[in-house]
Structures are given as structure tokens and as C-alpha cells.
């Protein structure tokens, strides 16, 4: 079934194939991805869309000496399969298996780790300039797609690459999609290029001329320059954005014609300086359902590879709602009552469930593209005019906007509500997507309230509290990926007094202070410990900033053994805040902190990773017994 694919264990094997074999290889590679991902869930549509481009790149370029940087990283499944990981690809995103993203420590073919988007041009430029300084004839390619070109960092890289006159090829994989459809002026600009009758009438003739450049000897560069000048003034008048940055623009071309791609890429190798090749692809190419429903098949879970029917999860119909859906329904409910509320997300309306509000109130919801820095400062601008922005960003992605949080929101004490989805350990997306730094880095910023609900009802009440006019300051609410606790969560709103904890249970032996969803692990542990006559007091702190100092004083006066539990980094996090309070107030209790240790956590299921980090219910029971010497 996979005769050609199984003959390729490395790009060196691939380069031994005849050009006409590349069509069959591409077909087999696409089928292989469908086979594996249908039963071992992962990112799907993006990699199907670049199968031919992946084959062509490794056929033309001398990888790993030549460098290919994939951006965004979930385009890279075909790349992984062709670079020695075919036989272990079934472990993709599994505990102790290969990563779902390019990872330098995993393979010499992974030129740069790419989990967040829009870093390829900057990193590839660094590689290109290093090659230039070392006088190496090394080719560097950045493949940027799935909406990654909408981020400011991509344009910063383009701007710098143009003035450095680097020998860099940027391939724009234009499929008009991120997870949801691309938005913004750039999308319209690229569409204008691809539909230009003036351009397309001359396109084939131009490529035929460029294809002959390599045969022209020492005068080739001069001819290319003259040809380029002519193109700029006539055919490529629509591409002045890239031309203005000193990039030579080529395209758009069919990103699914593998033979044409190899010829074009060979020509690109011979043209010096910064170049941009515009490839048109279709996300989900070759799998009908993925082409028709590109958002759903971005990462669809298990599905029937014959029919495309999604395999339902085993959860019952009355299972708890996901935190993200509770957010989505709640922000809409609040927005109906409070006309000042607006919703903002950087390219994740479906992922964070802001699409629920977007459907009913499109004029009050904003998808700003993959641009977290802009999302935060845009929210700040809205807040200056009396709006109440609910800015929903995944915890790990908010890291990219730390300066904007401090300078544009907190310093000016603006009423922006940050709803941080995917707080804590997210599971199979791994180290690039875990959101375990936000509690630590946000609590160091003045003016901002830092909170985390233990369940969905608390999430609703925190959202309600955050939008009240009297709380007109920065407010952060973080919650995890996955299900909550309740099937009936849409209870009437109740205001939560800022900086107040919530006693969960009384106990005499030891006190446990928790923040966020891990408080539910404490409940499980305390129930089990009670069977052994160990009485645990439990407090859901709810706020990391400000801390409930009244509760803390009472806890430290009563208990000489205390445990803190969080799904954030231990260094500087919630537990550290408790220790600081203890030190400042000269208490001397014995405190043990449970949370995420001082190393990057890889991928696996959430329960596997929580157990590895040592704050699941079993680990809490163990910690209690060790502290009590039971």
C-alpha cells in the first residue's frame, strides 16, 4: 500500500526518486497521515494541505544541511514522516512519544521549535545571516502559513530580512485559514493578488523565463534583475507590500502541483537575496470532509477515515460542560445585559468559544488575527472609551503580550478583563502550549486582580464580578482546558468580594490552600484521608492577587503544617505568594508546595501530566501523610 513511502526513510532516500515518482509518493504520504491521525488524534487539515510542498522541499533542498523552518508547527506531520519518524509516528502527541510540533532535540531535521506562530522568518533570518558570516552555502527556507503571517512578528522579520539582503526564501502557504478563517486587510490583499487578471495573464510566461535563468551563465543575475524591474512596473503592481520590503515576490502558484513546485524551488535556489514564494493550498486537501469543514477538521479527534464521520467521545449526554463553553455562553449572557461589554480574541473564536457571542453580536466581537500584543492594546484602547473588553487569550499565548499587559493596561489601570483559557497543563499539545506561567507572571504586576475559579459556577461569578462598574481595573480570570464539574452550571449570578477565599471543609490535622481547578483534586484527597481519620481543612483561595490575608492569618495561627496546591509553576506562583506572606508576618509553619516543577513538561494526557507533576489526588494524599509522618 505504501511502496514508495516505505522506501523513503530519510530525505536522502527521497532525493533518489525520479521526479515522476513524487506524485505517487505525495498520494501515499497523504493517505498515511489520514490513516494515523484518524485513530490517533492530532492536527489534521494543515498537514494535508502541505503534502506536495513538503515532498518538493525535501526533494530540492539538501536537508538537514539546508534548513526548513515550519510555521505554524502543526503543518509539519509530513515533514516528520519523511525525516525518519515514519515508524514511530503513531506515538505522535502521546506520553513519551514524539512531539506534535517541530522540536530541535527530537531531530536534526527540525531546524527550529515552532509551537506558537509567526516566528519562522525571524529565526530563519538568523540562520541565514549566520551562514553568510561563516561563508557557508547553506539555503534557508521559512514556510509560513495557517494565518501566521497576520502577526506583527512576521512583518518585523520581513522588514529586517529586506535590509539585511539575506539569502532567505520565505514560502507563504496561503490557504486563507488559521483554525478559523483568516481575517483582516492582509487576507483581502492576498486575495487581490490571487485573483488579479492582469497578473495571472502573464504569470506562466514569467515563470517560463525564470526557469531558464540557470542556463544563462554569468549574466543570469543581471538578466534576473532587469526582468524583476519590468515585473514590478507591470505585472506585480499588486505585490508592492513585499516588494517594498526588498523581497522579490514570485507567485501565486499551485501548491499542490508537486512537479511544478520542484522546478520552481530549483529556480529559487539560484536567485540570490530575500525572496517570497506565494503558494496557494487548500487546508485538508485530499480528504473531502476536511476540505468542506476546515475548522472542524483542524484537530478533529478520532474519525472514520472512510466516511469522515467523527467518532463521539465516551462522555454521557449529561456530562459537565467544558470551561470554554461556559465562558462563551456566559459572556454572551452578560453582554445582553451590559452594552459596554465587547469580546476580543486573537484568531481563536472557536477554540475559546467566543464564536457563541460572535454569532449573535458580530458588531461587538473582534477576531484580530494571530496578534496577541495587538489584542491586548486594542482592548486597552476600547477600555479608554468606557467599553469593557473581555479579552480571551490562551494562557501560553498571553506570554507574548506581557509588555502590553504591564505598559498599556496595568500602568494605566484600565478596565480590561483577561479570560485565560487553557490555564495549567493542556495535554497532548505539550510544552509550547501548557499555560502554567500566568499566575506567577501576572501576580507581579500592580493594579491587576489575578483569579482562578475552582469550577464553572465560580467562573461565571468571577466574570460577573469583573464587569461591574465599581471594579474598573484590570482583572484576570484563568481556567483550564476540558470539562468542569456540573451539568447545571447556569445558576443566577452572584458577586464575589475581591480577595476573598472560600472555606471548603474544616479539619484539625492540616490545612490545604488551593487555587483554581486543582481544588477538586484536594476534595477527592480529603475525602479519602477522612476514611483514615485524617482531618484536612481546605480553602479555595480564588485570588492570587490580592490574597485573602484574613484567612491566611487564621490558617497560620491554627496550623503548623500547610500544603499549597496549584496547576502553575512553583517558582514565583501561588505557593510562593503564601510563603512570602508567612515570611513577612513571621509565621513559622511547615509549608509544602505542590504544583509544576522547574522544568518544561512535555506532552501526554492531562491526568498523566498532572500525576507526573505530583498534584493529583494520590500525590496530595501522599504529601499529607509525609508531612504528618503518618
XYZ file of C-alpha atoms in Angstrom:
630
model
C 0.000 0.000 0.000
C 2.855 2.368 0.842
C 5.528 1.081 -1.518
C 7.085 4.457 -2.276
C 6.665 5.838 1.228
C 8.282 2.807 2.831
C 11.257 3.170 0.509
C 11.900 6.614 1.990
C 13.456 6.566 5.447
C 15.157 9.929 5.038
C 15.235 12.864 2.604
C 18.378 11.324 1.121
C 16.233 8.365 0.013
C 13.603 10.771 -1.285
C 16.132 12.542 -3.489
C 16.948 9.235 -5.214
C 13.420 9.004 -6.626
C 12.550 10.016 -10.161
C 10.535 13.229 -10.487
C 7.518 11.328 -11.765
C 7.514 9.237 -8.555
C 6.826 12.307 -6.444
C 3.145 12.341 -7.397
C 2.657 8.805 -6.106
C 4.724 9.496 -3.011
C 2.596 12.539 -2.214
C -0.546 10.458 -2.507
C 0.831 7.769 -0.204
C 2.038 10.342 2.322
C -1.413 11.930 2.445
C -3.082 8.525 2.936
C -0.596 7.662 5.689
C -1.411 10.858 7.587
C -5.132 10.111 7.258
C -4.625 6.528 8.492
C -2.688 7.519 11.588
C -4.500 10.697 12.615
C -7.956 9.142 12.216
C -7.198 6.820 15.135
C -4.530 8.837 16.963
C -5.990 12.355 17.142
C -3.891 15.378 16.283
C -3.755 18.355 13.955
C -5.047 17.189 10.618
C -6.066 19.624 7.911
C -2.932 21.759 7.986
C -0.519 18.926 7.228
C -2.734 17.544 4.449
C -2.575 20.956 2.804
C 1.222 20.983 2.503
C 1.918 17.385 1.451
C 3.177 18.293 -2.028
C 5.111 21.280 -0.736
C 6.763 19.084 1.916
C 7.814 16.496 -0.647
C 9.123 19.162 -3.030
C 11.137 20.950 -0.346
C 12.953 17.841 0.824
C 13.480 16.745 -2.791
C 15.084 20.030 -3.826
C 16.950 21.095 -0.698
C 19.844 19.264 0.933
C 18.263 18.868 4.363
C 19.335 18.815 7.152
C 22.307 20.933 5.945
C 19.825 23.261 4.317
C 17.272 24.424 6.886
C 13.468 24.393 6.658
C 11.531 26.198 9.393
C 7.825 25.288 9.623
C 5.409 27.914 10.898
C 2.908 27.132 12.298
C 4.284 23.875 13.570
C 1.207 21.748 13.060
C 1.905 21.811 9.307
C 4.847 19.502 9.862
C 3.404 15.967 10.067
C 4.512 15.104 6.533
C 7.925 16.570 7.305
C 8.242 14.331 10.365
C 7.219 11.228 8.447
C 9.770 11.850 5.677
C 12.612 12.580 8.114
C 12.998 9.259 9.891
C 9.923 9.246 12.136
C 7.516 7.320 9.935
C 7.631 4.142 12.019
C 7.068 5.962 15.313
C 4.568 8.476 14.011
C 1.783 6.546 15.750
C 3.249 7.862 19.042
C 2.643 11.448 17.945
C 1.442 13.601 20.888
C 1.320 10.579 23.209
C 3.051 10.378 26.586
C 6.767 9.721 25.938
C 6.083 9.753 22.186
C 7.157 12.242 19.543
C 6.015 15.847 19.728
C 3.176 17.193 17.623
C 5.398 20.128 16.650
C 8.940 20.528 15.278
C 11.408 20.095 18.114
C 15.155 20.585 17.778
C 16.020 17.985 20.408
C 13.930 15.385 18.583
C 15.543 15.522 15.146
C 18.331 17.307 13.292
C 15.759 17.941 10.545
C 13.699 20.111 12.910
C 15.594 23.337 12.363
C 13.646 25.322 14.952
C 10.987 24.588 17.566
C 7.681 26.089 16.467
C 4.607 25.746 18.685
C 3.473 29.347 18.734
C 3.124 31.013 15.365
C 4.918 33.654 13.326
C 8.493 33.014 14.482
C 9.813 31.399 11.301
C 11.004 34.458 9.391
C 12.964 35.887 12.322
C 14.596 32.573 13.214
C 15.308 31.703 9.591
C 16.869 35.140 9.060
C 19.174 34.447 11.990
C 20.207 31.178 10.372
C 20.728 32.857 7.000
C 22.909 35.604 8.459
C 24.949 33.041 10.403
C 25.527 31.099 7.184
C 26.588 34.308 5.453
C 29.060 35.206 8.201
C 30.520 31.694 8.169
C 30.637 31.722 4.348
C 28.505 28.593 4.133
C 26.499 27.816 1.013
C 23.512 26.872 3.149
C 19.954 27.523 1.960
C 17.366 28.653 4.477
C 13.600 28.363 3.935
C 10.781 29.612 6.164
C 7.357 28.105 5.446
C 4.753 30.379 6.995
C 1.048 29.618 6.798
C -2.262 28.961 8.577
C -2.691 32.629 9.390
C 0.786 33.076 10.874
C 1.521 35.973 8.516
C -1.060 38.088 10.357
C 1.171 38.509 13.416
C 3.344 41.574 13.827
C 6.436 39.496 14.428
C 6.236 38.096 10.891
C 6.369 41.640 9.475
C 9.213 42.574 11.806
C 11.143 39.648 10.350
C 10.287 40.606 6.773
C 11.337 44.182 7.369
C 14.699 43.192 8.810
C 15.350 40.493 6.219
C 14.913 43.003 3.399
C 17.532 45.433 4.664
C 19.978 42.664 5.562
C 19.923 41.419 1.951
C 19.909 37.877 3.251
C 19.739 34.794 1.053
C 16.399 33.730 2.502
C 13.346 32.136 0.922
C 10.004 32.733 2.604
C 7.213 30.474 1.358
C 3.781 31.897 2.100
C 1.438 28.924 2.388
C -1.788 30.743 1.620
C -4.842 28.637 2.481
C -6.900 31.555 3.839
C -7.244 29.716 7.170
C -5.804 29.641 10.661
C -8.051 27.457 12.818
C -10.935 29.692 11.820
C -10.951 31.631 8.522
C -8.304 34.336 8.303
C -9.360 37.882 8.989
C -8.022 41.357 8.281
C -6.689 43.504 5.491
C -3.820 41.135 4.673
C -6.299 38.398 3.766
C -8.030 40.746 1.338
C -4.689 41.897 -0.026
C -3.545 38.347 -0.779
C -6.911 37.536 -2.295
C -6.480 40.560 -4.559
C -3.153 39.169 -5.764
C -4.514 35.686 -6.403
C -7.492 36.925 -8.397
C -5.700 39.616 -10.404
C -6.442 39.027 -14.068
C -3.537 41.275 -15.043
C -1.145 39.212 -13.014
C -2.400 35.773 -13.956
C -2.420 36.567 -17.678
C 1.368 36.992 -17.586
C 2.224 34.579 -14.795
C 3.079 31.493 -16.850
C 5.265 33.426 -19.272
C 7.215 34.933 -16.378
C 7.881 31.547 -14.825
C 8.988 30.122 -18.155
C 11.594 32.888 -18.422
C 12.764 32.464 -14.833
C 13.072 28.746 -15.389
C 15.774 29.419 -17.975
C 17.888 31.679 -15.777
C 20.127 28.858 -14.617
C 21.253 28.238 -18.185
C 22.408 31.782 -18.798
C 25.777 31.636 -17.085
C 27.440 34.711 -15.525
C 24.836 37.120 -16.913
C 21.950 35.363 -15.192
C 21.851 37.677 -12.184
C 21.826 40.810 -14.363
C 19.006 39.406 -16.509
C 17.005 38.441 -13.429
C 17.383 41.978 -12.103
C 16.174 43.516 -15.373
C 13.279 41.079 -15.539
C 12.394 41.876 -11.961
C 12.271 45.617 -12.674
C 9.923 45.037 -15.575
C 7.655 42.850 -13.482
C 7.490 45.445 -10.697
C 6.203 48.128 -13.039
C 3.609 45.971 -14.797
C 2.550 42.536 -13.699
C 3.302 42.706 -9.976
C 1.756 46.054 -9.153
C -0.431 44.243 -6.580
C 2.538 42.821 -4.684
C 4.144 46.124 -3.675
C 3.891 45.266 0.035
C 6.526 42.546 -0.236
C 8.461 44.370 -2.919
C 8.630 47.438 -0.685
C 10.386 45.292 1.901
C 13.031 44.404 -0.712
C 11.697 40.889 -1.233
C 11.420 39.502 -4.706
C 7.861 38.258 -4.960
C 7.022 35.171 -7.026
C 3.643 33.581 -7.451
C 0.974 32.781 -6.712
C 1.479 29.199 -7.792
C -0.420 25.955 -7.236
C 0.880 24.465 -4.003
C -0.491 21.034 -4.914
C 1.435 20.574 -8.176
C 4.484 18.761 -6.832
C 6.382 18.654 -10.142
C 5.914 22.355 -10.795
C 6.908 23.085 -7.199
C 10.203 21.225 -7.596
C 11.034 23.170 -10.757
C 10.172 26.486 -9.113
C 12.142 25.712 -5.958
C 15.175 24.753 -8.024
C 14.934 28.138 -9.717
C 14.586 29.857 -6.343
C 17.879 28.336 -5.188
C 19.694 30.183 -7.950
C 18.236 33.632 -7.278
C 20.162 35.497 -4.566
C 18.718 37.729 -1.874
C 15.424 37.647 0.036
C 12.598 36.021 -1.908
C 8.934 35.271 -1.193
C 7.116 32.468 -2.975
C 3.340 32.653 -2.708
C 1.788 29.149 -2.784
C -1.944 28.566 -2.893
C -3.035 25.465 -0.984
C -6.233 24.036 0.417
C -6.376 23.065 4.065
C -7.480 19.433 4.371
C -6.549 18.723 0.733
C -7.389 15.171 -0.319
C -9.932 14.419 2.410
C -13.349 15.672 1.357
C -14.799 16.311 4.801
C -11.667 18.193 5.905
C -11.854 20.401 2.828
C -15.539 21.158 3.391
C -15.266 21.767 7.148
C -11.776 23.123 7.635
C -12.306 24.490 11.137
C -13.770 21.247 12.497
C -11.029 19.140 10.906
C -8.194 21.343 12.106
C -7.914 18.944 15.052
C -10.976 16.704 14.842
C -10.281 13.925 17.330
C -10.901 10.369 16.137
C -12.842 9.938 12.913
C -13.823 7.279 10.388
C -11.247 7.547 7.617
C -13.693 6.119 5.067
C -16.707 8.317 5.770
C -15.200 11.240 7.663
C -17.728 10.742 10.448
C -16.387 11.907 13.791
C -16.149 9.251 16.482
C -18.088 10.508 19.510
C -16.325 10.603 22.843
C -17.447 8.240 25.563
C -18.809 11.007 27.761
C -22.514 10.818 28.539
C -25.036 13.349 27.316
C -25.357 14.734 30.845
C -21.598 15.173 31.263
C -20.287 18.506 32.572
C -19.776 21.379 30.168
C -16.343 22.461 29.056
C -14.963 25.527 30.784
C -14.544 27.268 27.425
C -18.231 26.778 26.577
C -19.281 28.108 29.970
C -17.190 31.187 29.184
C -18.779 31.513 25.734
C -22.359 31.314 26.955
C -21.670 33.483 29.994
C -20.004 36.342 28.141
C -22.985 36.451 25.778
C -25.397 36.439 28.719
C -23.504 39.304 30.351
C -23.237 41.218 27.074
C -27.011 41.105 26.638
C -27.348 42.916 29.964
C -24.326 45.211 29.708
C -23.929 47.004 26.384
C -20.388 48.078 27.254
C -19.095 44.515 27.031
C -17.171 43.541 23.881
C -15.303 40.333 23.077
C -11.773 40.083 21.656
C -9.758 37.036 20.613
C -6.555 36.562 18.580
C -7.673 34.060 15.922
C -9.361 31.630 18.328
C -13.139 32.305 18.249
C -13.963 28.605 18.038
C -11.136 27.435 20.292
C -12.210 29.744 23.125
C -15.965 29.653 22.294
C -16.224 33.398 21.700
C -17.940 32.340 18.464
C -21.099 31.906 20.551
C -21.231 35.668 21.178
C -19.865 36.388 17.701
C -22.838 34.667 16.073
C -25.388 36.837 17.889
C -23.344 40.021 18.242
C -20.887 40.237 15.351
C -20.558 44.006 15.810
C -19.371 43.551 19.404
C -16.867 40.737 18.890
C -13.461 41.084 17.287
C -11.175 38.395 15.907
C -7.931 40.335 15.461
C -5.894 37.534 13.879
C -2.829 35.863 15.364
C -1.746 39.037 17.125
C -1.765 38.764 20.903
C 0.111 42.008 21.511
C -2.345 43.899 19.356
C -5.289 42.145 21.039
C -4.215 43.446 24.457
C -3.514 47.027 23.399
C -6.637 47.101 21.210
C -8.558 46.088 24.341
C -6.828 48.877 26.240
C -7.937 51.387 23.628
C -11.523 50.176 23.892
C -11.341 50.497 27.671
C -10.249 54.136 27.486
C -13.600 54.889 25.853
C -15.692 53.201 28.519
C -16.046 49.786 26.876
C -15.421 46.633 28.926
C -13.319 44.285 26.784
C -13.351 40.577 27.612
C -10.028 39.658 26.013
C -9.834 35.874 25.704
C -6.356 34.501 25.057
C -4.875 31.090 25.774
C -2.595 31.336 28.790
C 0.535 30.293 26.898
C -0.178 32.811 24.127
C -0.677 35.687 26.566
C 3.023 35.397 27.375
C 3.656 37.081 24.043
C 1.887 40.233 25.231
C 3.466 40.673 28.655
C 4.775 44.160 27.933
C 1.351 45.270 26.728
C -0.277 43.933 29.908
C 2.128 45.966 32.036
C 2.529 49.119 29.970
C -0.768 49.538 28.152
C -3.272 48.050 30.608
C -1.982 47.807 34.184
C 0.076 51.003 34.265
C -2.978 52.943 33.075
C -5.291 50.923 35.332
C -7.737 50.178 32.527
C -10.842 48.004 32.838
C -9.776 45.061 30.679
C -10.969 41.582 31.663
C -8.488 38.882 30.643
C -10.069 35.442 30.320
C -7.186 32.989 30.104
C -8.232 29.691 28.583
C -6.016 26.591 28.788
C -4.517 27.521 32.155
C -2.319 24.753 33.552
C -1.435 21.536 31.692
C -3.224 21.254 28.361
C -2.264 17.687 27.430
C -1.071 16.455 24.062
C -0.066 19.842 22.606
C 2.813 19.761 25.055
C 5.419 22.207 26.263
C 4.661 25.033 23.853
C 1.001 25.152 24.847
C 0.934 24.468 28.579
C -0.308 27.557 30.402
C 1.453 27.360 33.738
C 3.334 30.663 33.965
C 0.457 33.161 34.115
C -0.217 33.024 37.876
C 3.458 33.746 38.537
C 3.987 36.490 35.982
C 0.679 38.280 36.483
C 0.833 38.476 40.267
C 3.987 40.608 39.994
C 2.088 43.354 38.111
C 0.472 46.165 40.127
C -3.242 47.014 39.749
C -4.327 43.676 38.259
C -6.609 41.203 40.029
C -5.447 37.612 39.464
C -8.077 34.930 39.987
C -8.843 31.302 39.150
C -12.201 29.531 39.670
C -12.464 26.050 41.156
C -15.482 25.218 38.963
C -17.782 26.606 36.276
C -20.164 28.353 38.666
C -17.236 30.208 40.195
C -16.084 31.087 36.658
C -19.466 32.673 35.915
C -19.452 34.592 39.152
C -15.919 35.881 38.612
C -16.881 37.036 35.108
C -19.939 38.776 36.547
C -17.827 40.416 39.254
C -15.164 41.534 36.761
C -17.621 43.523 34.610
C -19.157 45.536 37.424
C -18.551 49.273 37.060
C -17.052 49.537 40.539
C -14.331 47.056 39.529
C -12.940 49.275 36.794
C -9.383 47.912 36.823
C -7.512 45.056 35.108
C -8.943 41.674 36.023
C -7.579 38.236 35.085
C -9.601 35.001 35.245
C -7.824 31.793 34.266
C -9.360 28.368 33.795
C -8.220 25.007 32.389
C -8.812 23.090 29.213
C -11.527 20.464 29.437
C -14.619 19.672 31.446
C -15.827 21.268 34.629
C -17.936 19.594 37.322
C -21.582 20.404 36.762
C -24.251 19.646 34.214
C -26.342 22.545 35.530
C -23.930 25.437 35.776
C -26.031 28.379 34.610
C -27.053 29.460 38.105
C -28.011 33.098 38.811
C -25.005 35.376 39.105
C -23.525 36.180 42.493
C -20.893 38.822 43.139
C -17.648 37.622 44.705
C -15.875 40.025 47.000
C -12.430 40.550 45.503
C -9.635 38.997 47.518
C -11.813 36.603 49.491
C -11.211 32.876 49.874
C -13.862 30.191 50.244
C -13.678 27.584 53.041
C -14.455 24.150 51.598
C -14.128 21.947 54.687
C -12.997 22.094 58.287
C -10.224 19.934 59.704
C -7.827 19.723 62.620
C -4.682 17.997 61.345
C -3.502 20.008 58.379
C -4.638 22.831 56.072
C -4.558 22.764 52.302
C -4.778 26.000 50.318
C -5.657 25.568 46.641
C -6.156 27.839 43.664
C -8.300 27.012 40.642
C -9.474 23.640 39.342
C -6.911 21.555 41.311
C -9.032 22.321 44.359
C -11.207 19.463 43.137
C -8.245 17.100 43.488
C -7.960 18.280 47.089
C -11.631 17.456 47.662
C -11.015 13.914 46.411
C -7.912 13.537 48.540
C -9.561 14.903 51.691
C -12.484 12.501 51.276
C -10.103 9.540 51.084
C -7.993 10.788 54.013
C -11.073 11.121 56.178
C -11.530 7.352 55.891
C -8.197 7.058 57.713
C -9.198 9.598 60.361
C -7.001 12.334 58.908
C -8.967 15.569 59.021
C -7.973 18.088 56.377
C -9.046 21.724 56.318
C -9.398 23.024 52.767
C -9.607 26.597 51.494
C -10.287 27.576 47.887
C -8.306 30.818 47.744
C -9.826 32.033 44.428
C -7.428 35.006 44.252
C -3.652 35.034 43.972
C -3.723 38.827 43.935
C -4.961 40.156 46.264
C -4.598 37.282 48.708
C -7.182 36.817 51.444
C -4.898 37.876 54.266
C -7.591 37.408 56.925
C -7.939 33.742 56.005
C -4.168 33.314 55.847
C -3.680 34.807 59.287
C -6.255 32.414 60.738
C -4.701 29.431 58.927
C -1.140 30.169 60.040
C -2.248 30.759 63.610
C -4.087 27.429 63.771
C -1.996 25.039 61.640
C 1.712 24.311 61.765
C 1.534 22.129 58.659
C 0.183 23.574 55.431
C 0.112 22.420 51.809
C -0.477 24.653 48.780
C -1.798 23.188 45.519
C -1.754 24.863 42.105
C -1.512 23.981 38.414
C 1.070 26.688 37.855
C 4.833 26.940 38.060
C 6.033 26.630 41.663
C 8.714 29.298 41.249
C 7.009 32.589 41.952
C 3.494 31.189 41.817
C 0.634 30.879 44.295
C 2.605 28.803 46.783
C 5.420 31.336 46.673
C 2.915 34.091 47.448
C 1.815 32.151 50.538
C 5.437 31.710 51.637
C 6.046 35.434 51.190
C 3.042 36.154 53.398
C 4.345 33.708 56.010
C 7.802 35.311 55.981
C 6.510 38.880 56.057
C 4.285 38.074 59.031
C 6.886 35.938 60.842
C 4.924 32.728 60.980
C 6.914 29.516 61.145
C 4.584 26.772 59.874
C 5.941 23.955 57.750
C 4.715 24.534 54.207
C 4.875 22.096 51.293
C 4.065 23.375 47.820
C 2.558 21.130 45.140
C 2.455 22.290 41.545
C 4.520 22.311 38.388
C 8.265 21.861 38.984
C 11.127 23.810 37.467
C 11.308 22.159 34.061
C 9.282 22.144 30.876
C 6.587 19.468 30.858
C 6.218 17.500 27.645
C 3.036 16.065 26.100
C 0.605 13.389 27.250
C -2.909 13.234 28.611
C -3.823 15.724 31.298
C -4.118 13.023 34.019
C -0.702 11.603 33.053
C 0.960 15.002 33.267
C -0.779 16.060 36.471
C 0.387 12.829 38.099
C 3.925 13.390 36.773
C 3.966 16.858 38.333
C 2.646 15.498 41.609
C -0.548 17.387 42.371
C -3.236 14.809 41.550
C -5.322 13.419 44.411
C -2.943 10.491 45.040
C 0.029 12.833 45.232
C -1.866 15.124 47.617
C -2.660 12.157 49.886
C 0.993 11.154 49.836
C 2.132 14.692 50.676
C -0.305 14.928 53.609
C 0.889 11.651 55.070
C 4.549 12.581 54.656
C 4.025 15.950 56.298
C 2.105 14.409 59.190
C 4.573 11.499 59.333
C 1.577 9.231 59.168
